[in-house]
XYZ file of C-alpha atoms in Angstrom:
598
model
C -49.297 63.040 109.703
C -50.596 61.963 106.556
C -52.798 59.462 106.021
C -52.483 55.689 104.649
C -54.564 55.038 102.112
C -55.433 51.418 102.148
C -56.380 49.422 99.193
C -58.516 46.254 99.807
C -58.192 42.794 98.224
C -61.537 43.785 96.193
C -59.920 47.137 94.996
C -56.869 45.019 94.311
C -58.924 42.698 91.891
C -60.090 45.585 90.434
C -57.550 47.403 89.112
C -56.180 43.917 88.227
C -58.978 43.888 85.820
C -58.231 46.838 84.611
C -54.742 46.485 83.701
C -55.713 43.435 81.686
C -58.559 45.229 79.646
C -55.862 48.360 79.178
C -53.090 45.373 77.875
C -56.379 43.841 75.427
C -57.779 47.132 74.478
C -54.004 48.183 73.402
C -53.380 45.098 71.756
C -56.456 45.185 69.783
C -55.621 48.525 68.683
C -52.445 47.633 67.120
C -53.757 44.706 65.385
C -56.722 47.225 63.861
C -54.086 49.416 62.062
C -53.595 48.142 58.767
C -49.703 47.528 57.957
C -48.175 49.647 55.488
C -47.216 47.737 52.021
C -43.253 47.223 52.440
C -41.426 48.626 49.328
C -40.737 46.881 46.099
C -37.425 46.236 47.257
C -38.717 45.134 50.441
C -41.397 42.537 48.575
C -39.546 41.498 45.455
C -37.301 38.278 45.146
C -33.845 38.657 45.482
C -33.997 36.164 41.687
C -35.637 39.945 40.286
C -33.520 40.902 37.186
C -35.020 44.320 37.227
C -38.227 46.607 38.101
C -38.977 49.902 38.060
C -41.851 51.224 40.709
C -43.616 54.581 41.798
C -43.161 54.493 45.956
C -46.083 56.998 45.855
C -48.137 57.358 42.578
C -49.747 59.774 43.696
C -46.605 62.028 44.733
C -44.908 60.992 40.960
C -48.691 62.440 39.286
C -48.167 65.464 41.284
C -44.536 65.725 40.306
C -45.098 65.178 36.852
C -47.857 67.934 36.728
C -44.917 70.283 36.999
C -42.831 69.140 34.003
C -43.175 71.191 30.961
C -44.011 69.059 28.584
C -47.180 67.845 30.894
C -47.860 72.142 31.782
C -48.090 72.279 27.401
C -50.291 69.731 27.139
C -53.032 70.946 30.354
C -52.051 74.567 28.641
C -55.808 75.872 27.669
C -54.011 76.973 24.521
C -53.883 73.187 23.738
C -57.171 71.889 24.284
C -58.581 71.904 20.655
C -55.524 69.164 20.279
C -55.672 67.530 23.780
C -59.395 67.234 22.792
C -59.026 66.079 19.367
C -56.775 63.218 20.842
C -58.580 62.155 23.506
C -61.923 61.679 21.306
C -60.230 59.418 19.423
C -57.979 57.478 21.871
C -61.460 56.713 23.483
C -63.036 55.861 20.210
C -60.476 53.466 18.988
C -58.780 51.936 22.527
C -60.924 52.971 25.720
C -64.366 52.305 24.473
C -63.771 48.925 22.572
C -61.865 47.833 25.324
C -64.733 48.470 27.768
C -66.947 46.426 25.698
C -64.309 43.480 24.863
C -63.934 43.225 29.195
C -66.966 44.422 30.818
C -65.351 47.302 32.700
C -63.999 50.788 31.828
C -60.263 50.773 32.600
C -60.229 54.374 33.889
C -62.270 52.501 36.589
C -59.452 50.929 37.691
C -57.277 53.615 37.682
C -58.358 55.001 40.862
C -56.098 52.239 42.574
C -52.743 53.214 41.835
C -52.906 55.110 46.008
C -49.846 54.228 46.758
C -46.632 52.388 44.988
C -47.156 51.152 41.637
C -44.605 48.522 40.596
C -43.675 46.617 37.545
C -40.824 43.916 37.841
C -39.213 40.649 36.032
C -37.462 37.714 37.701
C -35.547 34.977 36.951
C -38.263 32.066 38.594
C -35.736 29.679 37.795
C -35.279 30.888 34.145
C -31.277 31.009 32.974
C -32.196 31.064 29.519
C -32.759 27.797 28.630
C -35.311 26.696 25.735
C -38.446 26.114 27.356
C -38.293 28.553 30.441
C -39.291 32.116 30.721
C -38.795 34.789 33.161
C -41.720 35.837 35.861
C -43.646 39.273 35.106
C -44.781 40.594 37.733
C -47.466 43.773 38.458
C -48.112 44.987 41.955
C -50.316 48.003 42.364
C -50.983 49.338 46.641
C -54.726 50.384 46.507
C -54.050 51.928 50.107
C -57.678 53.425 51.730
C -59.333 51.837 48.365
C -58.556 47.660 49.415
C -62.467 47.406 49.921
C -63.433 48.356 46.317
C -60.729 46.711 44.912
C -62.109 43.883 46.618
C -65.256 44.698 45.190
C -63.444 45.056 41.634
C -62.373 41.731 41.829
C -65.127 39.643 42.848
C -66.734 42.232 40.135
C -64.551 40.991 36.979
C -64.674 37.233 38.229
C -68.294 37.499 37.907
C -68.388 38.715 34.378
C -65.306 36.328 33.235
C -67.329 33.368 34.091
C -70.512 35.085 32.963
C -68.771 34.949 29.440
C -68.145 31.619 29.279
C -64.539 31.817 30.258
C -63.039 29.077 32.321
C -60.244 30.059 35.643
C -59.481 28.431 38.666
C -58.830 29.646 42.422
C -55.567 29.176 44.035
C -54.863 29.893 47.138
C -51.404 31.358 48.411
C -50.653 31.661 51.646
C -54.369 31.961 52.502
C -55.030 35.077 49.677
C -56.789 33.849 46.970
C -55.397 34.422 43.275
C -57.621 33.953 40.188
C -55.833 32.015 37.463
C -56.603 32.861 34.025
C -55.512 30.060 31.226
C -55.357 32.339 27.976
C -54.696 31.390 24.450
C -54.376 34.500 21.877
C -58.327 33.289 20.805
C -59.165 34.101 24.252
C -57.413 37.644 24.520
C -59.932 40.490 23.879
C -59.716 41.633 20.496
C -59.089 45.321 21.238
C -55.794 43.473 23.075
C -55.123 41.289 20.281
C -54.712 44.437 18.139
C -52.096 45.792 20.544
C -50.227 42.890 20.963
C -47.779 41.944 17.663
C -48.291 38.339 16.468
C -51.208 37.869 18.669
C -54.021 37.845 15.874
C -56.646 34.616 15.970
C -55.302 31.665 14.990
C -56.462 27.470 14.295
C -54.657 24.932 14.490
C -55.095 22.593 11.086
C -54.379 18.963 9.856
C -53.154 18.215 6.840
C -55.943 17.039 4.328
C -57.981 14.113 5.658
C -56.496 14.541 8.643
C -58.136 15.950 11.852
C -57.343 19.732 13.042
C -54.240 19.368 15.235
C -53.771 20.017 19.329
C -55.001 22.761 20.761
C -52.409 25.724 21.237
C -50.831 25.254 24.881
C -52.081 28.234 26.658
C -50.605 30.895 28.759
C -51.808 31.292 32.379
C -52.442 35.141 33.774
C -52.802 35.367 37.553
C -54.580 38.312 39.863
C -55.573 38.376 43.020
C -55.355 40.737 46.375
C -52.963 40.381 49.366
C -54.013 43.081 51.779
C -54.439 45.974 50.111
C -52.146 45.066 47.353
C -52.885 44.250 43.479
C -50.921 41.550 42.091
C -50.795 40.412 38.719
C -48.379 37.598 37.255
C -47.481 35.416 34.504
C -47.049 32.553 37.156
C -47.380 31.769 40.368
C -44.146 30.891 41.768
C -43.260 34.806 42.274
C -46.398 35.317 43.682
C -45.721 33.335 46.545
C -42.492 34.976 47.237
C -43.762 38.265 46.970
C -46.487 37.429 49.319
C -43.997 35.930 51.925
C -43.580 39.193 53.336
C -46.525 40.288 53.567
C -47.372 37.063 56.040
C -44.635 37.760 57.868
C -41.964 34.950 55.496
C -38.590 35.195 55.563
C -37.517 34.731 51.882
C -34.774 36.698 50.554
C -35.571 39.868 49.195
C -33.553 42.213 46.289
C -33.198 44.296 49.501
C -30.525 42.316 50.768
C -28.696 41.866 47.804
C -25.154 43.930 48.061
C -26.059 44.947 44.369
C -28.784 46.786 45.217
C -27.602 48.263 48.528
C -24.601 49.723 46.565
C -26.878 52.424 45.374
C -30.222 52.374 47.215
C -29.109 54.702 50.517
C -28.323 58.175 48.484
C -29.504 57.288 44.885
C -33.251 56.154 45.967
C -34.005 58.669 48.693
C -36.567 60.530 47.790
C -37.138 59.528 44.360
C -40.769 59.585 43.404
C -40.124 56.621 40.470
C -36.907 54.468 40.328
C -35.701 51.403 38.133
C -33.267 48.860 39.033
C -31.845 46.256 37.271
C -29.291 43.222 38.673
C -27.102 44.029 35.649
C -24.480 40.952 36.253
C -27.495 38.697 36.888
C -29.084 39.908 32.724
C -25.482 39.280 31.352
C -25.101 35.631 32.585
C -28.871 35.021 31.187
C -27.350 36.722 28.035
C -24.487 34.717 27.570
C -26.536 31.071 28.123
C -28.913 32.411 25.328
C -26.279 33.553 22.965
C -24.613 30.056 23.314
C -27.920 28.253 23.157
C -28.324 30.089 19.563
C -25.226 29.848 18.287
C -25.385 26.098 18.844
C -28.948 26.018 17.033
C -26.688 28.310 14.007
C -24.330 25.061 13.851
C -27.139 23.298 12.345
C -29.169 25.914 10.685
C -26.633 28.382 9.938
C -27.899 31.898 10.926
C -25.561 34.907 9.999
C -27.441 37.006 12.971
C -26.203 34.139 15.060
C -22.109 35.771 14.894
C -23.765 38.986 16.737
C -22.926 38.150 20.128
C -24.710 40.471 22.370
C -22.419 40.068 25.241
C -19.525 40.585 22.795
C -21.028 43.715 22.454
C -20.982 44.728 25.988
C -17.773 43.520 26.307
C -16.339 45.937 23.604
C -18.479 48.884 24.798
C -16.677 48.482 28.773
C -20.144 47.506 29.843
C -19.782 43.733 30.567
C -18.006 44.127 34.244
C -21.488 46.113 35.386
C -22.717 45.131 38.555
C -25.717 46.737 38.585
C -28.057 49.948 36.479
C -29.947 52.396 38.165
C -32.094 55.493 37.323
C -34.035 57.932 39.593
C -36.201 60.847 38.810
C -36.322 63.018 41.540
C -38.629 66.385 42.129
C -36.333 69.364 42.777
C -37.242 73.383 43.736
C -35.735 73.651 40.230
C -36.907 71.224 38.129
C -37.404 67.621 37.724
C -33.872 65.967 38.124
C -33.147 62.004 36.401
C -29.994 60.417 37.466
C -28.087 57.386 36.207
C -26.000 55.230 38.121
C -23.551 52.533 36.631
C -22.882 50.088 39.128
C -19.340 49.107 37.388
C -15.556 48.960 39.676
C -13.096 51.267 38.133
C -10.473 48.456 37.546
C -12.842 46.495 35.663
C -13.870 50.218 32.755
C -12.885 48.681 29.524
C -13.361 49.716 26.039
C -15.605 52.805 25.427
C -16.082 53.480 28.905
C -12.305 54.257 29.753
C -13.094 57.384 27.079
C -15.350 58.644 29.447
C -13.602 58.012 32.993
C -10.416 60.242 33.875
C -10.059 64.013 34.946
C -12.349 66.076 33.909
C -12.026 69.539 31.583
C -14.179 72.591 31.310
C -17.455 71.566 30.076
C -19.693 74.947 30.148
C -20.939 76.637 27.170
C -17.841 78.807 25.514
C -18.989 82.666 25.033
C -19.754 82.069 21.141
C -22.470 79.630 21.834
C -25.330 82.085 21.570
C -28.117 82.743 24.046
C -31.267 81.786 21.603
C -29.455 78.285 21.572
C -32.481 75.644 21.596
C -29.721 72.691 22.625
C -26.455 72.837 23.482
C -24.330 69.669 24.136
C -20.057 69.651 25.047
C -18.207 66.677 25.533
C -14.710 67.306 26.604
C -13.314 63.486 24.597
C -9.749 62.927 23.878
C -10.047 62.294 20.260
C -7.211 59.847 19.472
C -8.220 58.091 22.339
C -11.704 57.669 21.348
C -10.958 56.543 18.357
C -8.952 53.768 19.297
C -11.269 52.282 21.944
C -14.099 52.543 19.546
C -12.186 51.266 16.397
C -10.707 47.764 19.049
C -14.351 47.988 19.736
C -16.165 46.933 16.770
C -13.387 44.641 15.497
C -14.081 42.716 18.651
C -17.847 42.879 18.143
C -17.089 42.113 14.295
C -13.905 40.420 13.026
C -13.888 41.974 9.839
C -14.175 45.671 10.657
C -10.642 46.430 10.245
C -10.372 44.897 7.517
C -13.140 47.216 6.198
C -11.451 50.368 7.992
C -8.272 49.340 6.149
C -9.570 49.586 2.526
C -11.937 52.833 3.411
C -8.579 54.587 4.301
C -6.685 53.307 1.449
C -9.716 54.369 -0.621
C -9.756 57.818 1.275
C -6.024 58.140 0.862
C -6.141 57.492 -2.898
C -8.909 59.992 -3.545
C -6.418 62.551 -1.460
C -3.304 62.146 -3.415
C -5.268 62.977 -6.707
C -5.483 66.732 -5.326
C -2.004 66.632 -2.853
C 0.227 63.798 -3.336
C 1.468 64.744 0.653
C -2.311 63.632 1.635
C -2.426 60.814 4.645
C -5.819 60.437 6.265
C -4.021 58.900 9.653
C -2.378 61.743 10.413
C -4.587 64.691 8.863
C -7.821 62.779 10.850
C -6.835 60.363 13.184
C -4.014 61.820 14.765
C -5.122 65.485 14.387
C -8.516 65.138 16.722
C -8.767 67.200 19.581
C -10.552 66.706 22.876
C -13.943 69.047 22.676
C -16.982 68.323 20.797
C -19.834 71.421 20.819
C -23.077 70.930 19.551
C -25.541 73.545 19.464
C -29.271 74.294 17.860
C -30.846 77.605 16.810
C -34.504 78.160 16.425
C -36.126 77.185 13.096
C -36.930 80.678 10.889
C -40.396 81.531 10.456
C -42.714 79.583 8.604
C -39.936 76.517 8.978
C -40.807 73.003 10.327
C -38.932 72.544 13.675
C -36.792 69.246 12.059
C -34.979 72.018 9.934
C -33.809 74.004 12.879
C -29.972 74.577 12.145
C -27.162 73.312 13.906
C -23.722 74.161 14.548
C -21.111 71.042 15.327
C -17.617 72.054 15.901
C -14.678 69.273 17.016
C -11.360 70.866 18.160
C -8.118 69.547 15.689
C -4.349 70.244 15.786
C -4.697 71.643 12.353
C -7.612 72.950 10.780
C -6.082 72.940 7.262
C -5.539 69.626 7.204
C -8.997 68.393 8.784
C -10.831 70.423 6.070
C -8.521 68.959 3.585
C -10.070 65.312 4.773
C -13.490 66.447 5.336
C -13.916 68.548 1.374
C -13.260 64.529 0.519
C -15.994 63.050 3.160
C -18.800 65.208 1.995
C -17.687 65.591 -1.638
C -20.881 66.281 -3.733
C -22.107 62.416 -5.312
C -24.414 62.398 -8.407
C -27.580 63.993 -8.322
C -26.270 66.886 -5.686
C -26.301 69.948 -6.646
C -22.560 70.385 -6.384
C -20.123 72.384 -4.237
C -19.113 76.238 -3.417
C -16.644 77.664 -1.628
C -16.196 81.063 -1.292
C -14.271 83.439 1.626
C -16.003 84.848 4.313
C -14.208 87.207 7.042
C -10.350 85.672 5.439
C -11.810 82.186 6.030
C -13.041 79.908 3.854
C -16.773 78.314 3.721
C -17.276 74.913 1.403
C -21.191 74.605 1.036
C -22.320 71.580 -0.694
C -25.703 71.114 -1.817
C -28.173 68.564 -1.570
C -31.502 66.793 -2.958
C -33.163 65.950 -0.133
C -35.941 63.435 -1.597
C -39.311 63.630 -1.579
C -41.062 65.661 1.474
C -44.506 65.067 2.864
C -44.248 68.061 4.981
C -44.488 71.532 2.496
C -42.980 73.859 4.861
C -39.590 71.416 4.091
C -36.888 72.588 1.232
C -36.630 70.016 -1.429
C -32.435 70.777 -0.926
C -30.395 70.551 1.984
C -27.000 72.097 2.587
C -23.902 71.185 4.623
C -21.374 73.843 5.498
C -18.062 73.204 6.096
C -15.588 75.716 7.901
C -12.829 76.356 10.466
C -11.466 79.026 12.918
C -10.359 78.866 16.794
C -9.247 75.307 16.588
C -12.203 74.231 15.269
C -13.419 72.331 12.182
C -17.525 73.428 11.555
C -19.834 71.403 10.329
C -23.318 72.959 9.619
C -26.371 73.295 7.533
C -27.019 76.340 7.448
C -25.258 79.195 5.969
C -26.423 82.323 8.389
C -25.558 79.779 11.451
C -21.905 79.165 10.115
C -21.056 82.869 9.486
C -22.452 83.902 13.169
C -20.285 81.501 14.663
C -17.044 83.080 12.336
C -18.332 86.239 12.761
C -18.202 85.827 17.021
C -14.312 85.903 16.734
C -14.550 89.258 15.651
C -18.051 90.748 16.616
C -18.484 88.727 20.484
C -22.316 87.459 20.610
C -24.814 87.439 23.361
C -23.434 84.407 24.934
C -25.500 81.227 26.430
C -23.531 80.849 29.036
C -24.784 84.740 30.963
C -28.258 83.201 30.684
C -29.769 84.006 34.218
C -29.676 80.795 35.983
C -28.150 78.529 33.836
C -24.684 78.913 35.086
C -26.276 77.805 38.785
C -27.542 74.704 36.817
C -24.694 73.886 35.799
C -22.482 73.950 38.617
C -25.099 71.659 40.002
C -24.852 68.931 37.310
C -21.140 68.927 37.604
C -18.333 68.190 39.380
C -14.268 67.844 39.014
C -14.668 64.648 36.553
C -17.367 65.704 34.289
C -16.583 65.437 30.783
C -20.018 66.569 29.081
C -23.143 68.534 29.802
C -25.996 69.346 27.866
C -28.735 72.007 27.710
C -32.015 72.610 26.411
C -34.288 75.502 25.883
C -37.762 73.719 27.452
C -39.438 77.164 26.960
C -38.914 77.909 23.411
C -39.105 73.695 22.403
C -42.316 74.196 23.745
C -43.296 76.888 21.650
C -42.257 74.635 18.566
C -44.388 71.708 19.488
C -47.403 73.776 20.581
C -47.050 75.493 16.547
C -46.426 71.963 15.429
C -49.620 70.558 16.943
C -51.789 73.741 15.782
C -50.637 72.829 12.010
C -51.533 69.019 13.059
C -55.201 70.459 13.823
C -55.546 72.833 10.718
C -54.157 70.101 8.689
C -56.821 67.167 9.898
C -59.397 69.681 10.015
C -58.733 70.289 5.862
C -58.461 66.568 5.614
C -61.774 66.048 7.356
C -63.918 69.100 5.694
C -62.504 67.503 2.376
C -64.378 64.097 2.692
C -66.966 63.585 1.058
C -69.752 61.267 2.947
C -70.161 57.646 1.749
């Protein structure tokens, strides 16, 4: 039989004890882990117009180390330039800086541990004189809260040492340093920076005394937890701060604007911006109407320029909300752009780019040492009509200015073929592709005179050169025209001066090349380029589009409604900056040995 084991009333007490130490020491644990920051979304206002952040800083550094324009510039090839630079960026910014506040800004660097966030909000601000929006700054110094601490208690030391006035406020028990600044009190190095901020006084007129002081702005820091927080005012500080002490104020999280997009768009993004698009266009609209009553009694032509008139025209005044992502990918860094914007409400130039989508891949004569290579698969008549309805909404006497360039164009037409009508050899004769594409520069040429091929697609390629010979007719001072046949199709070169060149390797003359074959017009400036693309008809080139991987790219940039894709060569465009920055260094180097000492 087995036995009873008995527990006593002091055992009981015991293990009565002990349950309550296990329930404190469990307890105390918890309340020793240090919360994580919540994300910007999380923190932020739901009044925030827009912000863009960096969840992890140190994940986006790491991600950007892989792009290749950042691989170019670490290349050891490129140190004579990264170190020219860099000696003088510290000479002229970091060092005068450090001097002007007491601290070397790389020093503060070291914070950005986890998200980094920049953001502005409304604060009450709806574009009415006198108001102004909150800027905000919020930097996580994770594992590094101590020396920031440190940091801070650091520069309040050596503000006040300098004979600069601030005052302590607290918010919700974190303390915030308030700076009162006017653009005397800025640090010159700043003042530089900063457009219209130079040193001013205030003066009477003669006999009088000097007037009022300049109101000053205020500049706010301080530390909640382990965050950094720096603001124009303090109002958004103690919202942002609400979560943190475990408030309850509405956050851009819970806005439906921003939950449109943030569950598939933000995931895994290692830096993000957001903007409350329909939030900016009401500001817009109060401070358009505030000026244009202001123009009523000092007339200001600038004042007709309606900025939401604009949106209006370009489809982009029903948006709800803008967002953009850059994402790290096994391939390659990948940026996306979302338009928050219902497809009942796509006016204007947007309906242009909405629809069913057409083949957009590179076509076989698009060759494979292309640098750049854009398609966009636009209905042309339609295109033109949005954007022609567009600017006569934006300005009310466009079409009266479209009218009299036709007639004009129409009149110079009939002098060669009475038959000539620009509306139906242009405007009704557009097509629905547009190909762009770049070839390397030849030796010994600057990269800006790399040449380009443009081709649109027409009904009738007769009768869009016919329109075109009159668009780029040769004007006084050109060197005039040529045409000439090349493979049974003709080529109309005109050439021009191009003006005065501080760059050597660049001709003083500039062509443009006019052609047409496979439904295409051609518009190029460059002569070889131009006969390549006739000769591919014939003579089939090595084609862009069998370039080992880059049909996988695109299929993953596209889907059934894309109307345009683009490419570039980040390899070769490499090569061109990297021989662009070597003549940079030759170039100051001659400049330098040339001086003579003073």
């Amino acid at each position: 039989m087995a036995k009873e084991h008995l527990r006593t009333p002091h055992s009981l007490r015991l293990m009565s004890h002990a349950r309550w130490l296990t329930a404190i020491g469990c307890f105390v644990a918890v309340v020793s882990v240090p919360a994580a920051t919540p994300p910007a979304e999380k923190l932020l206002p739901d009044d925030t117009l827009l912000f863009a952040t960096a969840p992890d800083f140190n994940s986006l550094r790491e991600a950007l180390k892989k792009t290749s324009t950042v691989q170019l510039w670490n290349d050891e090839a490129m140190r004579p330039v990264r170190e020219k630079f860099m000696a003088r960026f510290r000479e002229e910014l970091l060092v005068p800086l450090e001097r002007d506040l007491g601290a070397k800004p790389e020093d503060y660097a070291k914070f950005a541990q986890g998200q980094v966030t920049f953001a502005v909000t409304a604060n009450g601000w709806q574009g009415e004189a006198g108001g102004r929006p909150g800027l905000v700054l919020l930097v996580d110094a994770g594992d590094k809260k101590d020396e920031l601490t440190k940091a801070l208690a650091g520069f309040r030391q050596k503000w006040t040492a300098g004979g600069r006035n601030l005052r302590v406020e607290k918010v919700r028990d974190f303390e915030f340093l308030v700076l009162n600044l006017s653009s005397n009190d800025m640090p010159a190095t700043l003042r530089r920076l900063l457009p219209g901020a130079s040193t001013v006084q205030e003066l009477g007129k003669p006999g009088e005394e000097a007037g009022p002081e300049p109101a000053k702005a205020e500049f706010i820091i301080g530390q909640a937890g382990s965050l950094f927080i720096a603001a124009n005012q303090l109002k958004p500080i103690e919202r942002i701060v609400s979560p943190l002490s475990g408030g309850t104020t509405p956050v851009v999280a819970d806005l439906a604007q921003f939950q449109s997009c943030q569950p598939a768009f933000f995931r895994d993004a290692k830096a993000f911006a957001w903007a409350n698009a329909k939030a900016l266009m009401d500001v817009l609209t109060k401070l358009s109407e505030r000026r244009e009553q202001a123009a009523a009694e000092a007339p200001d032509p600038l004042a007709t320029i309606r900025p939401e008139k604009i949106l209006k025209a370009t489809g982009l005044a029903g948006l709800r909300n803008v967002a953009l992502a850059f994402q790290d990918a096994p391939e390659g860094p990948v940026i996306q752009l979302h338009l928050g914007l219902p497809e009942a409400e796509r006016t204007g130039l947007l309906t242009v780019f909405s629809g069913e989508g057409k083949e957009a891949a590179p076509p076989p004569f698009v060759p494979a040492d292309a640098l750049k290579f854009s398609r966009w698969r636009l209905d042309g008549q339609k295109s033109w009509q949005s954007l022609t309805n567009g600017l006569a909404e934006m300005f009310p006497t466009f079409m009266n200015v479209l009218a009299d360039t036709i007639s004009a164009a129409d009149a110079e037409g009939k002098l060669r073929d009475e038959k000539f009508d620009f509306r139906r050899q242009f405007i009704e004769n557009l097509g629905d592709d547009v190909i762009y594409y770049q070839k390397p520069p030849r030796a010994g040429e600057a990269a800006a005179r790399a040449p380009f091929v443009s081709l649109i697609a027409v009904k009738n390629t007769d009768d869009m050169m016919a329109v075109l010979k009159i668009i780029f007719a040769p004007v006084p001072g050109d060197k005039g025209a040529e045409e000439r046949e090349f493979l049974g199709r003709k080529i109309y070169t005109v050439t021009t001066m191009s003006g005065p060149q501080l760059d050597p390797s660049v001709p003083a003359t500039s062509k443009i090349v006019l052609s047409a074959s496979g439904g295409y017009v051609l518009l190029s400036t460059d002569e070889a380029a131009a006969e390549e693309y006739l000769r591919s008809a014939e003579t089939p080139v090595k084609a862009l589009r069998e370039t080992p991987g880059l049909p996988e790219a695109v299929a993953k940039v596209t889907d059934p409604g894309t109307r345009a894709v683009g490419f570039e060569n980040q390899l070769e465009l490499a090569r061109l900056r990297f021989a662009a920055a070597q003549r940079f260094v030759t170039a100051t180097n001659e400049v330098s040995s040339g001086l003579t000492p003073v």
